[in-house]
Amino acid sequence: MDIYKQISANNRQTVLILLLFTATVLGIVYVASLIMEAPPEQFPIVSAIVFGCLFLWTLISYYTGDKLILSFVGAKPIERKTHFDIYNMVENLAITAGLPNPKVYIIEDQSLNAFATGRNPKHGVVCLTTGIMKKLDKKELEAVISHELGHIANYDIRLELILITVIGAISMAGEVMLRARGKKAGGIVMAGFFVYLIGAPLLHFIRLAMSRNREYLADATGAFYTRDPDALASALEKISVDSRIESSDGMKSAAHLFIADPRHGADHGKKNLKGSSSLTSLFSTHPPISKRIQRLKERA
Amino acid sequence: MEMFIALLGVIALVAIIAVFFYNKIIALKVRVDEGWSDIQVQLKRRHDLIGNLVETVKGYAKHEAATLEKVIQARNAAKQAEGQNPQAVQASEKQLDVALKGLNINALSEAYPDLKANTSFNQLNAELADTENKIAASRRFYNTTVMSLNTIIQQFPGNLFAGMAGATKREFFELDETEKAAANKAPEVKF
């Protein structure tokens, strides 16, 4: 599939996954109300309230989310004066992408990884490890930066933030319901079990599927900007050897933002090369690197 | 009665489609204009840098007066062409590329060690190389937007609204990248 078709296909898939997600949220509210034996006429109002609260919650984390991750991983901002080459590399790629110039941050780490954050292109941030800047050649580094710019341009960060916030809120609601006391407590606690143990994890799966889908899209978008899919493919090969970042340990929620899984690094990529672990890939925020490389190389 | 409502529905649908395409064409047209203006900004920067660079080199490379003069002339011509249509700008920039290649700044700095040691010269050279990259980047973006605009105003139903939106087919902006004398080669287009 050529790059244009890949981009369209990925966008279509996003819509489908989003619909699935919304339907699942509605489904969870419905089943929970059934368990609690709430009268069915209340369903529309209850859904409206739930969606209203989720929306408010999301709005709050939307505006505070991006600064958090940068301080978590110990990323430091750089300027054009001190890092002329890398700063210009990012700026020039942003020009090609038609994006406002993002801020550039660096993580002192030998592993090869990169991520993008920022709730919209105006507040875009690209972060690179010192390892990746050293070990990739110019074309490969440009390909990686373009991939990250692709995330920013496609508003992936915002999308993920929304999904994670919704899941978090629903999960918390489930937890709260588990602690219900009083007359009708039985039903509420049962519903709480359902929401917390079944509903939230289900949403989590969907969100992981979305994350993988957006990674493919960012690969295709990045390749489109540079007109050089092979450079990204070769960069991914180098990255698959070592993408683990120690400082990101314990950061489950942000793992998806990195170009390669920062929690597992090498093993994750190698295992999937054997094709035996389609199950583990369901749990992963990133598609298997071998598959990503394959898609990039198919340009027919 | 039903006929009337159905007719109203069809008219509403057509109106919605019309507004959608009209607005999309306008948005793309504005983007193309913006893309072109960004290229102009980079080209102006290039002309200014070349002017400064030549001034710096003049002091050190006294035997190169003739080639330097050629560069200045080409650069002045390019400055004159600023703000004109893509074809005119393309032509004058290509002339400037040829003149710069004749000057061969890298060989010059090797031949005149004093020049090579001069910090202004090195800074200007680095800035010029970066500007060449920025020109390539904004050129690529511009051409992408031109492609989108040209496609939508030639396809149906965009072609119906192109005239209304004041949109015409735009030219691509091509520079022969192998002619560049800058230290950094622009990335190869492999597609």
Short mmCIF file of C-alpha atoms in Angstrom, two decimals, chain A:
data_model
loop_
_atom_site.label_atom_id
_atom_site.label_comp_id
_atom_site.label_asym_id
_atom_site.label_seq_id
_atom_site.Cartn_x
_atom_site.Cartn_y
_atom_site.Cartn_z
CA MET A 1 0.00 0.00 0.00
CA ASP A 2 1.49 3.34 -0.88
CA ILE A 3 1.90 6.00 1.75
CA TYR A 4 -1.21 7.98 0.81
CA LYS A 5 -3.39 4.89 0.98
CA GLN A 6 -1.83 3.89 4.28
CA ILE A 7 -2.66 7.29 5.75
CA SER A 8 -6.29 7.03 4.62
CA ALA A 9 -6.61 3.48 5.85
CA ASN A 10 -5.23 4.41 9.25
CA ASN A 11 -7.57 7.35 9.57
CA ARG A 12 -10.56 5.15 8.76
CA GLN A 13 -9.43 2.67 11.37
CA THR A 14 -9.22 5.46 13.95
CA VAL A 15 -12.86 6.36 13.38
CA LEU A 16 -13.91 2.73 13.79
CA ILE A 17 -11.93 2.31 16.99
CA LEU A 18 -13.37 5.54 18.40
CA LEU A 19 -16.89 4.37 17.63
CA LEU A 20 -16.13 1.08 19.33
CA PHE A 21 -14.80 2.94 22.34
CA THR A 22 -17.86 5.18 22.64
CA ALA A 23 -20.20 2.25 22.17
CA THR A 24 -18.34 0.35 24.88
CA VAL A 25 -18.64 3.25 27.31
CA LEU A 26 -22.35 3.38 26.63
CA GLY A 27 -22.51 -0.38 27.00
CA ILE A 28 -20.78 -0.21 30.37
CA VAL A 29 -23.19 2.43 31.64
CA TYR A 30 -26.09 0.32 30.39
CA VAL A 31 -24.97 -2.94 31.94
CA ALA A 32 -24.11 -1.17 35.20
CA SER A 33 -27.59 0.33 35.36
CA LEU A 34 -29.08 -3.10 34.66
CA ILE A 35 -27.10 -4.58 37.50
CA MET A 36 -28.21 -1.78 39.77
CA GLU A 37 -31.79 -2.35 38.57
CA ALA A 38 -32.15 1.27 37.63
CA PRO A 39 -35.29 2.07 35.65
CA PRO A 40 -34.55 1.98 31.90
CA GLU A 41 -36.01 5.45 31.27
CA GLN A 42 -33.15 6.87 33.28
CA PHE A 43 -30.58 5.48 30.87
CA PRO A 44 -30.38 8.57 28.57
CA ILE A 45 -30.03 10.93 31.52
CA VAL A 46 -27.47 8.78 33.24
CA SER A 47 -25.43 8.52 30.03
CA ALA A 48 -25.64 12.27 29.59
CA ILE A 49 -24.39 12.85 33.11
CA VAL A 50 -21.60 10.33 32.69
CA PHE A 51 -20.46 11.85 29.41
CA GLY A 52 -20.72 15.33 30.90
CA CYS A 53 -18.47 14.43 33.81
CA LEU A 54 -16.00 12.64 31.56
CA PHE A 55 -15.85 15.69 29.33
CA LEU A 56 -15.08 18.01 32.26
CA TRP A 57 -12.44 15.66 33.60
CA THR A 58 -10.81 15.41 30.22
CA LEU A 59 -10.75 19.17 29.81
CA ILE A 60 -8.78 19.53 33.03
CA SER A 61 -6.14 16.94 32.23
CA TYR A 62 -5.97 18.22 28.66
CA TYR A 63 -4.46 21.47 29.81
CA THR A 64 -2.12 20.08 32.45
CA GLY A 65 -1.00 16.78 30.91
CA ASP A 66 2.00 17.62 28.75
CA LYS A 67 4.24 19.38 31.31
CA LEU A 68 4.01 16.35 33.59
CA ILE A 69 5.67 13.86 31.33
CA LEU A 70 8.64 16.08 30.55
CA SER A 71 9.57 16.47 34.20
CA PHE A 72 8.97 12.75 34.80
CA VAL A 73 11.63 11.62 32.38
CA GLY A 74 14.06 14.39 33.24
CA ALA A 75 14.05 15.99 29.82
CA LYS A 76 15.92 19.25 29.36
CA PRO A 77 15.05 21.95 26.80
CA ILE A 78 17.67 23.01 24.27
CA GLU A 79 18.18 26.17 22.26
CA ARG A 80 19.33 27.00 18.76
CA LYS A 81 22.47 28.70 20.08
CA THR A 82 23.77 25.68 21.95
CA HIS A 83 22.47 22.88 19.72
CA PHE A 84 22.51 24.46 16.28
CA ASP A 85 22.34 21.28 14.20
CA ILE A 86 19.63 19.36 16.01
CA TYR A 87 17.51 22.46 16.56
CA ASN A 88 17.58 23.31 12.87
CA MET A 89 16.94 19.71 11.89
CA VAL A 90 13.71 19.75 13.89
CA GLU A 91 12.75 23.23 12.70
CA ASN A 92 13.29 22.40 9.03
CA LEU A 93 11.24 19.22 9.28
CA ALA A 94 8.49 21.21 10.98
CA ILE A 95 8.57 23.59 8.02
CA THR A 96 8.12 20.67 5.63
CA ALA A 97 5.22 19.43 7.71
CA GLY A 98 3.63 22.86 7.81
CA LEU A 99 3.73 22.82 11.61
CA PRO A 100 4.71 25.61 14.01
CA ASN A 101 8.21 25.07 15.35
CA PRO A 102 8.05 22.68 18.31
CA LYS A 103 10.20 22.98 21.43
CA VAL A 104 13.06 20.51 21.52
CA TYR A 105 14.04 18.57 24.65
CA ILE A 106 16.83 16.11 25.31
CA ILE A 107 17.07 13.12 27.67
CA GLU A 108 20.50 11.99 28.80
CA ASP A 109 20.21 8.29 28.08
CA GLN A 110 22.19 5.84 25.99
CA SER A 111 19.15 4.06 24.66
CA LEU A 112 17.59 5.00 21.36
CA ASN A 113 14.22 6.61 21.75
CA ALA A 114 12.20 9.72 21.04
CA PHE A 115 8.80 11.07 21.87
CA ALA A 116 6.44 13.91 21.11
CA THR A 117 4.00 15.66 23.38
CA GLY A 118 1.84 18.77 23.40
CA ARG A 119 -1.91 19.13 23.27
CA ASN A 120 -1.87 20.79 19.85
CA PRO A 121 0.73 21.75 17.22
CA LYS A 122 1.17 25.21 18.72
CA HIS A 123 2.39 23.65 21.95
CA GLY A 124 4.29 20.86 20.28
CA VAL A 125 7.34 19.29 21.92
CA VAL A 126 9.81 16.82 20.44
CA CYS A 127 12.15 14.97 22.78
CA LEU A 128 15.20 12.90 21.82
CA THR A 129 17.63 10.81 23.80
CA THR A 130 21.34 11.55 23.51
CA GLY A 131 21.69 7.90 22.49
CA ILE A 132 19.51 8.23 19.44
CA MET A 133 21.21 11.41 18.32
CA LYS A 134 24.56 9.67 18.45
CA LYS A 135 23.71 6.33 16.91
CA LEU A 136 21.47 7.24 13.98
CA ASP A 137 22.73 8.89 10.83
CA LYS A 138 21.24 12.12 9.53
CA LYS A 139 18.54 10.56 7.35
CA GLU A 140 17.45 8.11 10.04
CA LEU A 141 17.28 10.84 12.68
CA GLU A 142 15.22 13.00 10.35
CA ALA A 143 12.89 10.06 9.81
CA VAL A 144 12.42 9.61 13.56
CA ILE A 145 11.79 13.32 14.11
CA SER A 146 9.29 13.29 11.25
CA HIS A 147 7.50 10.37 12.88
CA GLU A 148 7.20 12.40 16.06
CA LEU A 149 6.04 15.46 14.14
CA GLY A 150 3.48 13.16 12.56
CA HIS A 151 2.10 12.44 16.03
CA ILE A 152 1.83 16.16 16.72
CA ALA A 153 0.24 16.92 13.36
CA ASN A 154 -2.29 14.12 13.76
CA TYR A 155 -3.25 15.31 17.25
CA ASP A 156 -2.41 11.85 18.60
CA ILE A 157 -1.38 13.22 21.96
CA ARG A 158 -4.76 14.82 22.45
CA LEU A 159 -6.52 11.65 21.35
CA GLU A 160 -4.59 9.46 23.75
CA LEU A 161 -5.10 11.93 26.57
CA ILE A 162 -8.84 11.82 26.07
CA LEU A 163 -8.94 8.04 25.97
CA ILE A 164 -6.73 7.63 29.04
CA THR A 165 -8.69 10.18 31.01
CA VAL A 166 -12.00 8.52 30.20
CA ILE A 167 -10.63 5.13 31.17
CA GLY A 168 -9.21 6.59 34.38
CA ALA A 169 -12.48 8.22 35.28
CA ILE A 170 -14.52 5.10 34.62
CA SER A 171 -12.06 2.99 36.53
CA MET A 172 -12.28 5.33 39.46
CA ALA A 173 -16.07 5.35 39.27
CA GLY A 174 -15.96 1.56 39.48
CA GLU A 175 -13.71 1.73 42.51
CA VAL A 176 -16.04 4.17 44.20
CA MET A 177 -19.01 1.97 43.44
CA LEU A 178 -17.25 -0.97 45.08
CA ARG A 179 -17.30 0.93 48.36
CA ALA A 180 -21.03 1.56 48.33
CA ARG A 181 -22.91 1.04 51.61
CA GLY A 182 -26.54 1.13 52.51
CA LYS A 183 -29.87 -0.20 51.26
CA LYS A 184 -29.20 -0.64 47.56
CA ALA A 185 -25.52 -1.24 48.11
CA GLY A 186 -25.60 -4.81 46.80
CA GLY A 187 -26.48 -3.80 43.26
CA ILE A 188 -24.06 -0.91 43.21
CA VAL A 189 -21.18 -3.03 44.43
CA MET A 190 -21.92 -5.65 41.78
CA ALA A 191 -22.04 -2.97 39.14
CA GLY A 192 -18.78 -1.64 40.56
CA PHE A 193 -17.15 -5.04 40.05
CA PHE A 194 -18.37 -5.11 36.51
CA VAL A 195 -17.15 -1.61 35.72
CA TYR A 196 -13.80 -1.97 37.44
CA LEU A 197 -12.89 -5.53 36.46
CA ILE A 198 -14.50 -5.88 33.06
CA GLY A 199 -15.49 -2.50 31.69
CA ALA A 200 -12.33 -0.53 32.34
CA PRO A 201 -9.94 -3.26 31.14
CA LEU A 202 -12.05 -3.66 27.99
CA LEU A 203 -11.72 0.04 27.30
CA HIS A 204 -8.04 -0.33 27.98
CA PHE A 205 -7.72 -2.93 25.23
CA ILE A 206 -9.49 -0.69 22.79
CA ARG A 207 -7.23 2.17 23.72
CA LEU A 208 -4.18 -0.02 23.11
CA ALA A 209 -5.55 -0.95 19.70
CA MET A 210 -5.93 2.76 18.98
CA SER A 211 -2.40 3.43 20.15
CA ARG A 212 -1.01 0.81 17.77
CA ASN A 213 -3.11 2.16 14.92
CA ARG A 214 -1.81 5.69 15.50
CA GLU A 215 1.76 4.43 15.56
CA TYR A 216 1.30 3.02 12.05
CA LEU A 217 -0.21 6.34 11.02
CA ALA A 218 2.70 8.29 12.46
CA ASP A 219 5.09 5.99 10.57
CA ALA A 220 3.24 6.67 7.32
CA THR A 221 2.97 10.41 7.97
CA GLY A 222 6.63 10.68 8.90
CA ALA A 223 7.63 8.76 5.77
CA PHE A 224 5.43 11.10 3.76
CA TYR A 225 7.19 14.19 5.09
CA THR A 226 10.66 12.92 4.27
CA ARG A 227 9.58 11.01 1.13
CA ASP A 228 11.97 8.36 2.44
CA PRO A 229 10.28 5.33 4.05
CA ASP A 230 13.52 3.33 3.96
CA ALA A 231 15.23 5.77 6.32
CA LEU A 232 12.54 5.25 8.95
CA ALA A 233 12.66 1.49 8.43
CA SER A 234 16.40 1.43 8.99
CA ALA A 235 16.05 3.72 12.04
CA LEU A 236 13.46 1.34 13.52
CA GLU A 237 15.81 -1.59 13.02
CA LYS A 238 18.51 0.18 15.00
CA ILE A 239 16.02 1.25 17.66
CA SER A 240 14.62 -2.26 18.10
CA VAL A 241 17.95 -3.31 19.51
CA ASP A 242 17.80 -0.91 22.45
CA SER A 243 14.89 1.38 23.21
CA ARG A 244 14.67 0.92 26.97
CA ILE A 245 14.80 4.12 29.02
CA GLU A 246 15.43 3.61 32.71
CA SER A 247 13.89 6.90 33.76
CA SER A 248 10.60 5.95 32.19
CA ASP A 249 10.16 2.93 34.48
CA GLY A 250 6.80 3.03 36.12
CA MET A 251 5.34 5.32 33.51
CA LYS A 252 2.75 3.01 32.01
CA SER A 253 0.53 5.76 30.84
CA ALA A 254 3.15 7.58 28.82
CA ALA A 255 4.83 4.62 27.18
CA HIS A 256 2.77 4.99 24.05
CA LEU A 257 4.22 8.39 23.27
CA PHE A 258 7.69 7.01 22.63
CA ILE A 259 8.64 5.83 19.18
CA ALA A 260 9.44 2.40 20.58
CA ASP A 261 8.31 0.79 23.79
CA PRO A 262 10.58 2.27 26.47
CA ARG A 263 9.67 -0.28 29.10
CA HIS A 264 10.77 -3.46 27.40
CA GLY A 265 13.17 -2.42 24.70
CA ALA A 266 15.04 -5.24 23.00
CA ASP A 267 13.15 -8.38 24.00
CA HIS A 268 9.80 -7.02 22.98
CA GLY A 269 10.90 -6.39 19.45
CA LYS A 270 12.79 -9.67 19.01
CA LYS A 271 9.97 -11.84 20.36
CA ASN A 272 7.55 -10.47 17.88
CA LEU A 273 9.91 -11.15 15.01
CA LYS A 274 9.17 -14.85 15.51
CA GLY A 275 5.48 -14.20 15.06
CA SER A 276 4.59 -16.33 18.05
CA SER A 277 3.24 -13.66 20.29
CA SER A 278 0.10 -12.24 18.77
CA LEU A 279 -1.28 -12.36 22.30
CA THR A 280 1.43 -10.17 23.81
CA SER A 281 0.96 -7.75 20.96
CA LEU A 282 -2.63 -7.18 22.12
CA PHE A 283 -1.20 -5.81 25.35
CA SER A 284 1.27 -3.56 23.68
CA THR A 285 1.08 0.14 22.94
CA HIS A 286 3.23 -0.28 19.86
CA PRO A 287 2.87 -2.61 16.91
CA PRO A 288 5.70 -5.11 16.50
CA ILE A 289 8.69 -3.36 14.96
CA SER A 290 9.02 -6.05 12.29
CA LYS A 291 5.51 -5.28 11.08
CA ARG A 292 6.17 -1.55 11.08
CA ILE A 293 9.28 -2.06 8.98
CA GLN A 294 7.36 -4.33 6.65
CA ARG A 295 4.63 -1.75 6.02
CA LEU A 296 7.19 0.94 5.36
CA LYS A 297 8.99 -1.19 2.81
CA GLU A 298 5.83 -2.13 0.89
CA ARG A 299 5.34 0.82 -1.32
CA ALA A 300 3.55 -0.75 -4.25
#
